[in-house]
XYZ file of C-alpha atoms in Angstrom:
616
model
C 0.000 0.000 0.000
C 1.209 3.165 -0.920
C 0.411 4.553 2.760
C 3.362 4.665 5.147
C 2.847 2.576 8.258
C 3.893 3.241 11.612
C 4.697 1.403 14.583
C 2.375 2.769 17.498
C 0.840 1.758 20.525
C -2.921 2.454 21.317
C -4.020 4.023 24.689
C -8.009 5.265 25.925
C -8.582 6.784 29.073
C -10.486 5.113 31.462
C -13.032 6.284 34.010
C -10.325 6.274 36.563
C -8.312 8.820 34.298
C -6.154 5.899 33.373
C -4.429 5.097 30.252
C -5.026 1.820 29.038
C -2.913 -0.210 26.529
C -5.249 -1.483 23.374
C -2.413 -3.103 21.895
C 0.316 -2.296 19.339
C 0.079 -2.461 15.460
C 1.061 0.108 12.675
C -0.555 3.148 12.023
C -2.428 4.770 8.593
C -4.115 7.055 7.004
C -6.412 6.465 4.550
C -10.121 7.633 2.902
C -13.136 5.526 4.271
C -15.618 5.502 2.241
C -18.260 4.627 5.149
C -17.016 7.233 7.114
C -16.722 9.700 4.276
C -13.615 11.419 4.863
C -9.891 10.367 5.693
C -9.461 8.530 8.547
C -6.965 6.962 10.957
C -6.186 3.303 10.977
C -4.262 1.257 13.323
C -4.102 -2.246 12.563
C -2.550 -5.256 14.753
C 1.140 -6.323 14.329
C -0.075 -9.736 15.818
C -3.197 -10.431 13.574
C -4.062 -7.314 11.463
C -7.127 -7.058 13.568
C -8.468 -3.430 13.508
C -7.841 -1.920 16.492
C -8.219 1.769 15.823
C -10.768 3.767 13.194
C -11.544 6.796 13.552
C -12.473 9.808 11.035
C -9.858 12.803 10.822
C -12.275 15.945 11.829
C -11.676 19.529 11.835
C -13.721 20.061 14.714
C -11.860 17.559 16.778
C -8.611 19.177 18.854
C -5.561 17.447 18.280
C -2.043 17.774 20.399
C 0.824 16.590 19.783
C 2.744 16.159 22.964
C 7.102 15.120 23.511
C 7.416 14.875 19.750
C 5.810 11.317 19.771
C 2.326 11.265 21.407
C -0.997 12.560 19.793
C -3.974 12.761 22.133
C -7.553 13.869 20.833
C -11.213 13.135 22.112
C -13.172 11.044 19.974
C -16.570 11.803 22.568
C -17.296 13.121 25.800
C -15.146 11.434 28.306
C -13.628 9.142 25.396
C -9.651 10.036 24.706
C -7.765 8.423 22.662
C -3.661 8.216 21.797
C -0.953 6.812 19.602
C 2.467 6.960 20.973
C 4.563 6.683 18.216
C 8.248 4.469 18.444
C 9.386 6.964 15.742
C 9.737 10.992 15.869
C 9.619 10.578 11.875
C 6.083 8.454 11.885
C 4.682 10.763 14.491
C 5.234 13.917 12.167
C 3.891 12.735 9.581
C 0.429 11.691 10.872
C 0.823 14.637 12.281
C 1.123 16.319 8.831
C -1.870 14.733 7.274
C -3.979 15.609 9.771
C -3.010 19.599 9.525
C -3.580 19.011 5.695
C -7.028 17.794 6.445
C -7.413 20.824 8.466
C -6.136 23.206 6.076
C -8.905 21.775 3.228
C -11.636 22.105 5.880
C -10.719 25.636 6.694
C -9.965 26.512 2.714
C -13.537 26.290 2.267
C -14.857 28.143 5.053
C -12.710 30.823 4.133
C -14.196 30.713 0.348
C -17.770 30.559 1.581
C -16.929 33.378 4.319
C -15.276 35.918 1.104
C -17.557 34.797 -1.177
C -20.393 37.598 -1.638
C -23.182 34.790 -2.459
C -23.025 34.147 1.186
C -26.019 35.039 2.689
C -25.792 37.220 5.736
C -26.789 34.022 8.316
C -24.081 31.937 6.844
C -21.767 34.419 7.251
C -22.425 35.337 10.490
C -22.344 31.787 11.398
C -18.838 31.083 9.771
C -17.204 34.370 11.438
C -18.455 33.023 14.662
C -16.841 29.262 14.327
C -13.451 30.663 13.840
C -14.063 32.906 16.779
C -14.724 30.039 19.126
C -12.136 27.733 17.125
C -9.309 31.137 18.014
C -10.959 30.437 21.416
C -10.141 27.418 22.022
C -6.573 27.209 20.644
C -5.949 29.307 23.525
C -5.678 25.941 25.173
C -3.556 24.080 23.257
C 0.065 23.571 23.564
C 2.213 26.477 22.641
C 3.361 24.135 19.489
C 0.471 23.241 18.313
C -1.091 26.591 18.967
C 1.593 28.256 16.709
C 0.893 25.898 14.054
C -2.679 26.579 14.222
C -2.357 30.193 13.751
C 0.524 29.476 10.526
C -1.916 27.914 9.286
C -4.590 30.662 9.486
C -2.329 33.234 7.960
C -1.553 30.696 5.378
C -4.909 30.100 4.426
C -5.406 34.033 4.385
C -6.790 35.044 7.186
C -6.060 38.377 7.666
C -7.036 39.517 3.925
C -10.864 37.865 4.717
C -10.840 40.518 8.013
C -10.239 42.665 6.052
C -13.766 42.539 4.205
C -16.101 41.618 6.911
C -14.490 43.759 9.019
C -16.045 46.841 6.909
C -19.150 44.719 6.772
C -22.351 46.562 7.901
C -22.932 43.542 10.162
C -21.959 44.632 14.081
C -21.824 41.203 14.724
C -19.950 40.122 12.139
C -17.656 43.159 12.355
C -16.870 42.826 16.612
C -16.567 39.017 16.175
C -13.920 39.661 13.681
C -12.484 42.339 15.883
C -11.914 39.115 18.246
C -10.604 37.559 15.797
C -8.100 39.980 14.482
C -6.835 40.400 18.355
C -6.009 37.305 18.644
C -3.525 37.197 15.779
C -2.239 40.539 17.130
C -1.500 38.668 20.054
C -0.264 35.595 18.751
C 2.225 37.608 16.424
C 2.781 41.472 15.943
C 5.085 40.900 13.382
C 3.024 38.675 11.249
C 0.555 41.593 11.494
C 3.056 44.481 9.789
C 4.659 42.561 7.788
C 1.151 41.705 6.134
C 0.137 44.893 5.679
C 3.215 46.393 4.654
C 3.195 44.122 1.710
C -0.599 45.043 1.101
C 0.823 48.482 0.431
C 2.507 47.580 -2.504
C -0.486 46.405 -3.628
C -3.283 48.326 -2.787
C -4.520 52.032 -2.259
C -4.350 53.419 1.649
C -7.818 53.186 2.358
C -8.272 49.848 2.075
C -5.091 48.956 3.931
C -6.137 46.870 6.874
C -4.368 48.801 9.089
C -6.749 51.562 7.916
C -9.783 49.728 8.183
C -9.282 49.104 11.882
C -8.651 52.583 12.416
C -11.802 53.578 10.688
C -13.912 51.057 12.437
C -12.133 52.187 15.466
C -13.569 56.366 14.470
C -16.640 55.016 13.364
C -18.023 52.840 16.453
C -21.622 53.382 16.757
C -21.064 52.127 20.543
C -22.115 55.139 22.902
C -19.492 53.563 25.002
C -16.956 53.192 22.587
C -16.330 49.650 23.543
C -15.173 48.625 20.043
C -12.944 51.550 19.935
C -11.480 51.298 23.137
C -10.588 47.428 22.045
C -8.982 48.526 18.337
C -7.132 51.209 20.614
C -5.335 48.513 22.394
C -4.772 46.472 19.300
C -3.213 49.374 16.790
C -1.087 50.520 20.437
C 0.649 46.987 20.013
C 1.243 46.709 15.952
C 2.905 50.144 16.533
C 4.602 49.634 19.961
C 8.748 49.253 19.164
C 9.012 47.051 22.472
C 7.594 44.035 20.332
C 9.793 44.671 16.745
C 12.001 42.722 15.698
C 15.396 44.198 14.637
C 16.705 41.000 12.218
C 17.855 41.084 8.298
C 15.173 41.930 5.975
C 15.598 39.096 3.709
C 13.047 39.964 1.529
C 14.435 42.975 0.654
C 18.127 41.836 1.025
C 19.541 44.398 3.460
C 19.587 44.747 6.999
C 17.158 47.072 8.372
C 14.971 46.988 11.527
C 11.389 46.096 11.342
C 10.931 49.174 13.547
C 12.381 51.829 11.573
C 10.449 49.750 8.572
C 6.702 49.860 10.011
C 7.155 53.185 11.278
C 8.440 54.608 8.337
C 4.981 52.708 6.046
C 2.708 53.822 9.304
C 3.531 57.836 9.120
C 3.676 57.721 5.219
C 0.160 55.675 4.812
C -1.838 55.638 8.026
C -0.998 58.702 10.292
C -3.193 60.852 8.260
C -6.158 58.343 8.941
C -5.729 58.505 12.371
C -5.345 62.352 13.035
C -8.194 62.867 10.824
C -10.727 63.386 13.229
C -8.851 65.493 15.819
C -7.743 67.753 12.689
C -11.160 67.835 11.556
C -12.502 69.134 14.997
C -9.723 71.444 15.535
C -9.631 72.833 12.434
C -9.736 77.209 11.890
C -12.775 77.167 10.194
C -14.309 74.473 12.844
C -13.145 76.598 15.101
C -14.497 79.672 14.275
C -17.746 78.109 13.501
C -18.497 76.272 16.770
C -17.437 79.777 18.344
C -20.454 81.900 16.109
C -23.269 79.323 15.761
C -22.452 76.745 18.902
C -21.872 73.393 18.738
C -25.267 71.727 18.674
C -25.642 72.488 15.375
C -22.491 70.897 14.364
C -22.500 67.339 12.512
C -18.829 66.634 14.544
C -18.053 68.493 17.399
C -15.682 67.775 20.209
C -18.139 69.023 22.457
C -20.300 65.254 21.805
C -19.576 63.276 24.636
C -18.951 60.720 22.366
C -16.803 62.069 20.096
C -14.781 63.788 23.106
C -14.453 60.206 24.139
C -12.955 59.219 20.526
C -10.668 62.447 20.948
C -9.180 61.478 23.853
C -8.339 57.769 22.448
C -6.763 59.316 19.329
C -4.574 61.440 22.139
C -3.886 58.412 23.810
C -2.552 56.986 20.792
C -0.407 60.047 20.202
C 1.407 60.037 23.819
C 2.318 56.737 23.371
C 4.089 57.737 19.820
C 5.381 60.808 21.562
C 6.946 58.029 24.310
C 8.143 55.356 21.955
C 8.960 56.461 18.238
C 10.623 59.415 18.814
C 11.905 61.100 15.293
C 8.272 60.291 12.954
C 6.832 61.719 15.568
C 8.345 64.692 16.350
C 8.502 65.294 12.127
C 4.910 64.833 12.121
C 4.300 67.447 14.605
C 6.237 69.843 13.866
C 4.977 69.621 9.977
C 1.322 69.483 10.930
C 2.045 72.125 13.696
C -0.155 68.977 16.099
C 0.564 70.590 19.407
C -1.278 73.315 18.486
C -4.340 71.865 17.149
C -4.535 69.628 20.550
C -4.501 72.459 22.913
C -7.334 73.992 21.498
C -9.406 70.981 23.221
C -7.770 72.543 26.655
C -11.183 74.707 25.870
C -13.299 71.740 26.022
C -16.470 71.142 28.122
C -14.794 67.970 29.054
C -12.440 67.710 31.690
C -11.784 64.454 30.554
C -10.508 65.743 26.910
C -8.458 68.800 28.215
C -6.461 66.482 30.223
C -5.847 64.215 27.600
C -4.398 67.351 25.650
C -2.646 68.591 28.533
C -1.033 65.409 29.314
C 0.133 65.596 24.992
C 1.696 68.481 25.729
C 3.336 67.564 29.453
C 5.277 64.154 27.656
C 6.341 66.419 24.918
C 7.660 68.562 27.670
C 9.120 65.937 29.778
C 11.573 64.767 26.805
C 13.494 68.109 27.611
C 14.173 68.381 23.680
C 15.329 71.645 22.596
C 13.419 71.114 18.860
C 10.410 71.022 20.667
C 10.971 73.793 23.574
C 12.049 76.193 20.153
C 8.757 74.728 18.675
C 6.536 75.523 21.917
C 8.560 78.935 22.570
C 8.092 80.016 18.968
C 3.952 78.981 18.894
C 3.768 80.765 22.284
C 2.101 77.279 23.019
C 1.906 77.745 27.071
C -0.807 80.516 26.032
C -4.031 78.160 26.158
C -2.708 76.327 29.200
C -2.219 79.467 31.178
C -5.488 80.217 29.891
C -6.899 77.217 31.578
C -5.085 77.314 34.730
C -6.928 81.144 34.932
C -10.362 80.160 34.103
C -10.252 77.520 36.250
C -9.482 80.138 39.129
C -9.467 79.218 42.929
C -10.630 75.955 42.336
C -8.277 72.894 43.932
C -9.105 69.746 41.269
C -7.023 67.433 38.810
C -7.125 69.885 35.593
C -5.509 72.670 38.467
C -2.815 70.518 40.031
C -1.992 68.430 35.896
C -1.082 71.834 34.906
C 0.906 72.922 37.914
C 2.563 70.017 38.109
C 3.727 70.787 34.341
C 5.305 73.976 35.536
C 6.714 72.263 38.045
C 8.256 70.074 36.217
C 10.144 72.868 34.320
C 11.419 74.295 37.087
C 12.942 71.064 39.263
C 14.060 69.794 35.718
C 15.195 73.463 35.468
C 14.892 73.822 31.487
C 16.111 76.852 31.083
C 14.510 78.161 27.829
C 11.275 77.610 28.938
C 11.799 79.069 32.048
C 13.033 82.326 30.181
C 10.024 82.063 27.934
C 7.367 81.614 30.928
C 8.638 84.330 33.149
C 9.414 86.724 30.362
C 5.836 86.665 28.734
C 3.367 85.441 31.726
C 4.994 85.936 35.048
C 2.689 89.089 35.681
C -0.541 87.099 35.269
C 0.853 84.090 37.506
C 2.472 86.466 40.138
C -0.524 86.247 42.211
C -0.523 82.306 42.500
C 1.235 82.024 45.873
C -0.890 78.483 46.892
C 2.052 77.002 45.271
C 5.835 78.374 44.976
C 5.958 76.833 41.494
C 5.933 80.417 39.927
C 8.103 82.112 42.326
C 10.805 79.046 42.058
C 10.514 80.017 38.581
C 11.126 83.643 39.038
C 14.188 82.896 41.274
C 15.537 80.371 38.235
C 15.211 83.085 35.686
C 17.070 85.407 38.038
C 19.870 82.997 38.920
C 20.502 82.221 35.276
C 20.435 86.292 34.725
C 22.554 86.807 36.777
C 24.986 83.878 36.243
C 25.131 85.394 32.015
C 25.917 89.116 33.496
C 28.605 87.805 35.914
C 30.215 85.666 32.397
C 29.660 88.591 30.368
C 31.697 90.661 33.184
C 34.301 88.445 32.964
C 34.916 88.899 29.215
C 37.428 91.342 27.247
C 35.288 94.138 26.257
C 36.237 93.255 22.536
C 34.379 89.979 23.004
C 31.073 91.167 25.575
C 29.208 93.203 22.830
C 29.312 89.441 20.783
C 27.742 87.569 24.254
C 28.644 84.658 22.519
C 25.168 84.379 21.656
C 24.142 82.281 18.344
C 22.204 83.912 15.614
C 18.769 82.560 15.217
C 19.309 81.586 11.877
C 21.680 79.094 12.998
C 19.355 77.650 15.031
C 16.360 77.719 12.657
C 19.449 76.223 10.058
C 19.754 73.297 12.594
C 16.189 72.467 12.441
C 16.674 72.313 8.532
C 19.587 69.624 8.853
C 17.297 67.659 11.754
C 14.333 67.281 9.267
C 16.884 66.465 5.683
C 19.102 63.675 8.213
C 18.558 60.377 8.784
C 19.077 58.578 12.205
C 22.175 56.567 12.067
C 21.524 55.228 15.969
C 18.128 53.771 14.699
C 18.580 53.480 10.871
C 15.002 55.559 10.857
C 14.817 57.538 8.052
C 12.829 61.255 8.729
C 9.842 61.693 6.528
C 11.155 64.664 4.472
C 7.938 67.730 3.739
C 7.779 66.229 -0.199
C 7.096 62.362 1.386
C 5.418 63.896 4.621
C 1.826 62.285 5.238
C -1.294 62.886 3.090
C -2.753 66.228 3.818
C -5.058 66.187 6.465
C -8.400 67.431 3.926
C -7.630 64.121 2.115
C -9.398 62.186 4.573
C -11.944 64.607 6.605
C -14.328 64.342 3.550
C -14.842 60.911 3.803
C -14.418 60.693 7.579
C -17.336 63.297 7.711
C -19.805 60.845 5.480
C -18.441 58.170 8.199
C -19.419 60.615 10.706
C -23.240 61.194 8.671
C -24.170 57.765 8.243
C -23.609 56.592 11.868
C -25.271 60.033 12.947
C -28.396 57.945 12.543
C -27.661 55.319 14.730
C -26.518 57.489 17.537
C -29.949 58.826 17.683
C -31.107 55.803 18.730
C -28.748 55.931 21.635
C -29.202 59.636 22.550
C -31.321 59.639 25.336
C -28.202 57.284 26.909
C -25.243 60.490 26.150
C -25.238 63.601 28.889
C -27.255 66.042 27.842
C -25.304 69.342 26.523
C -26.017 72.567 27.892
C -28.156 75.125 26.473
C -24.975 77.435 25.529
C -22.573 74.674 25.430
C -20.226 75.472 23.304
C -16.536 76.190 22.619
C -14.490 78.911 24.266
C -11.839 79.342 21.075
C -9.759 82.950 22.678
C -6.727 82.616 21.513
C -5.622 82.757 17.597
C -2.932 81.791 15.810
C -2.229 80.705 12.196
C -0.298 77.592 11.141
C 3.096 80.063 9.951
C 3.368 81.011 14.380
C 4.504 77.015 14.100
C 7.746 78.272 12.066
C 8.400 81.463 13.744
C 6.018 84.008 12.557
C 3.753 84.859 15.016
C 0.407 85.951 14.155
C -0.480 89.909 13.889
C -3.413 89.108 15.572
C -1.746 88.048 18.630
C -1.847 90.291 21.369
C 1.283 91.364 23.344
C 2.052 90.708 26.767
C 1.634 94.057 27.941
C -1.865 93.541 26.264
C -2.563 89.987 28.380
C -1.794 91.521 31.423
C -3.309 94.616 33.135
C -0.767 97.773 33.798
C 1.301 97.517 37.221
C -1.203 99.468 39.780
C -4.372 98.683 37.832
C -6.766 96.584 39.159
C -7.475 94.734 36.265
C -11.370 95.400 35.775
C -11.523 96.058 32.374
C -9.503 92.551 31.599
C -12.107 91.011 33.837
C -14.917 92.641 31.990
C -14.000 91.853 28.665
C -13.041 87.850 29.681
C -16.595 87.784 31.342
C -18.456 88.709 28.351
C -15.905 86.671 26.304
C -17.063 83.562 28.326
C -20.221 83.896 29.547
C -21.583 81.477 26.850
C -20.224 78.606 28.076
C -20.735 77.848 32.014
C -18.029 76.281 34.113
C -20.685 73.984 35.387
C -20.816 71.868 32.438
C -17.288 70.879 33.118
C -16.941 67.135 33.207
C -14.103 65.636 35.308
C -12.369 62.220 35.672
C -12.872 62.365 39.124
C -15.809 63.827 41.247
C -15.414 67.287 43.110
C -17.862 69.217 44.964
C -17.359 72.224 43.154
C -17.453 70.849 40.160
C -21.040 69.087 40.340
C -23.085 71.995 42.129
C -23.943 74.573 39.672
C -25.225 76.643 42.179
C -22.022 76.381 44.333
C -20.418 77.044 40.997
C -22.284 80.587 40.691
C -20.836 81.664 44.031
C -17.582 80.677 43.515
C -14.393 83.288 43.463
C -14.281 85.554 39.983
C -11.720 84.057 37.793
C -8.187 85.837 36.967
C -8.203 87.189 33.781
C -7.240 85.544 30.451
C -4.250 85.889 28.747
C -5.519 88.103 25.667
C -8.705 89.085 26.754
């Protein structure tokens, strides 16, 4: 016979939990036509008696076990084993019955792609190879890797790819489940799939992109769905788990890291911004700030799509944390620090720390591209803003941005120290519940007076020079940052002409997104907070997009504007920021955590006027 027999012994498992011996023969495999499929035999090396049949199934869970031992479960409470005398026999049973596997699954994949499928069927099929993903969790870590080869063999990952933009939700969150647990069976599998889909096909229907849509476009007033794709795009783009090995395919030795990150900022960064460049935009801005936000399609003041905000942010701290250079190139090109820190205006608490907490890990690099960056955008301006409107108060948005300042001073950065003190000392002055402003004052005047004591020391010849560097030199070093690549890393900078699609690119069709789900979220509405009747955005401060490169704004005010004359006593600033504010009240606030204050509107009413705002 042309199949290869085996010598193998036979165990079941009793009732006890024994294994019994059935006897030894030589093991096959072989189609039975009365059991209509192939099938193991095991016939006797003493008679040729049968002593094992039993039909391969692609139901049934196999393990192989100490390179010689399969075990399986014909029934309930009926196991079954062959322990083979040969490593080479036990393979290749073992082989035949992962082929048998692989043609079962082959056509469930065909009937799950195929668009004759009727919805039921689909359903159905999505379902079994959530429960099979399931229970592989309990196999052995062998046979469980082999199980998932197999799956991304078959093609797996391009058949999420279509029901996952499916209109189904339960065909779309079961393959959500099923797409996390490839993710976390193997990252790398993952990119490398999708960075070959590139070559292929057009960014939005990347699959990379269609779990950050799904992940914008979650109909859940919770944002369950969201929260989950959250988790699953933070580990695809999380360095800890890349691999740095020779690209074979490619034939030169370059680290999957610098690889993904480089195809993630050129074809999926723009996908994932879209929304919080969308709500932040100038025009958004200044529309919410005329007509309110109710009658606004997308609007960060929607608890829900706060919520969605402050996942995208998320996201963004962790790239701010972990990648470094494609970061920092994709925020200083789409001037990103900016847009964020207009949602320190939001009626969410919740939202303006997320933004706040952008900013603080930018800070807490203590790079000088990004101090130049936040000096030159006058960035502190909305945060001080905050910190003032939120006036006497003592909660989490008061001591997040104190802390920040804080920071600066223990860390004792020096040019942002020069830059707070020099432009908004005289509207923090009066903040003596913490010394963070004074300790600030004292740094800049230690620092002063450490320069004038050098500059004393010099020839005269050499003082009127200071030694000071021209600021074209540094605005030339900036240049060379952006056109060099990273030598430490091997990742290459996204230069402006490769830099990521322009954000209007994908706001169109994230805004249809946005339309068709609005629908569904009516359903739901009685379920989100209500808004207030004047809700609405407080947008004071204005900048344009050159302030990100140096050139400030000629709308922007002075600081001998922001701040009220020495002697004054400031009414006229407090005037003008009441009626600048009055459409929005401070009682709408929503915080992570619960404070008196912040619940009682009518304690709210009573509470201490608020300092005035920087540019009021």
């Amino acid at each position: 016979m042309s199949d290869t027999r085996r010598r193998v012994k036979v165990y079941t498992l009793n009732e006890d939990r024994q294994w019994d011996d059935r006897g030894t023969g030589h093991v096959s495999s072989t189609y039975v036509e009365r059991l209509k499929g192939m099938s193991l035999l095991v016939r006797a090396e003493s008679d040729g008696s049968l002593l094992l049949e039993s039909k391969i199934n692609a139901n049934t869970a196999y393990q192989k076990q100490q390179d010689t031992l399969i075990v399986w479960s014909e029934a309930e409470n009926y196991d079954l084993a062959l322990s083979f005398q040969e490593k080479a026999g036990c393979d290749e049973i073992w082989e035949k019955i992962c082929q048998e596997d692989e043609k079962f699954l082959s056509e469930v994949f065909a009937q799950l792609t195929d668009e004759a499928t009727d919805d039921d069927k689909r359903r159905e099929l999505v379902n079994f190879f959530k429960e099979f993903c399931a229970f592989s969790q309990t196999l052995q870590p062998q046979s469980r890797d082999a199980f998932f080869k197999t799956l991304a063999n078959l093609g797996i990952l391009p058949a999420l790819e279509i029901v996952m933009g499916m209109d189904d939700l339960q065909v779309r969150c079961a393959a959500t489940d099923i797409f996390s647990y490839l993710v976390e069976f193997s990252p790398s599998m993952v990119r490398d799939f999708v960075m070959q889909e590139a070559q292929q096909s057009d960014d939005d229907i990347l699959l990379i992109n269609v779990v950050i849509e799904q992940m914008i476009c979650d109909a859940d007033p919770e944002l369950g769905g969201a929260v989950q794709l959250m988790g699953l795009l933070r580990t695809l783009i999380d360095p800890e788990n890349m691999l740095a090995t020779a690209n074979v395919r490619k034939c030169k030795w370059k680290t999957e890291k610098s690889e993904f990150l480089n195809f993630f900022y050129n074809h999926s960064m723009h996908v994932l911004t879209a929304p919080l460049l969308a709500n932040t935009s100038e025009d958004k801005v200044e529309k919410d700030a005329v007509i309110g936000s109710d009658s606004s399609t997308i609007c960060p003041d929607n608890f829900q799509t706060a919520q969605l905000l402050a996942l995208i942010l998320e996201l963004l701290t962790f790239c701010v944390e972990h990648h470094t250079y494609h970061i920092k190139n994709y925020i200083m090109n789409k001037d990103l620090l900016r847009r964020v820190l207009i949602l320190m205006n939001s009626k969410h608490t919740f939202l303006a720390l997320c933004a706040l907490r952008f900013m603080r890990r930018i800070i807490g690099l203590k790079d000088e591209f990004y101090n130049r960056y936040i000096i030159k955008g006058n960035l502190f301006e909305p945060v001080i803003n905050a910190l003032l409107d939120n006036g006497t108060r003592y909660n989490l948005l008061n001591s997040a941005i104190i802390e920040l300042f804080e920071f600066i001073r223990v860390e004792d950065i020096k040019s942002l120290t020069v830059h707070i003190v020099d432009n908004f000392y005289k509207s923090l002055e009066t903040i003596e519940y913490v010394q963070t402003f004074k300790g600030l004052q004292t740094k800049y005047e230690q620092e002063k007076d450490r320069q004038n004591q050098k500059l004393n020391s010099l020839p005269s010849i050499l003082r009127s020079n200071r030694f000071r560097r021209d600021a074209r030199a540094l605005e030339d070093d900036e240049d060379m940052w952006f056109n060099e690549d990273e030598d430490e890393e091997g990742e290459a900078v996204v230069s402006p002409v490769e830099k990521s699609k322009s954000e209007d690119e994908f706001p169109e069709s994230y805004e249809k997104f946005m339309e068709t789900k609005k629908a569904k979220e009516s359903e739901d509405k009685e379920n989100l907070p209500k808004r207030t009747t004047g809700g609405g955005f407080k947008f004071t401060f204005s900048h344009s997009g050159s302030t990100a490169n140096g050139a400030n704004n000629s709308h922007n005010k002075s600081v001998a504007a922001q701040t009220p004359p020495a002697g004054s006593n400031g009414s006229a600033s407090k005037n003008a920021n009441l009626n600048a504010t009055s459409t929005t009240p401070k009682g709408s606030l929503v915080g992570l955590v619960d404070y008196p204050d912040d619940d009682d509107d009518e304690e709210e009413d009573t509470s201490p006027r608020k300092r005035p705002r920087l540019g009021s």
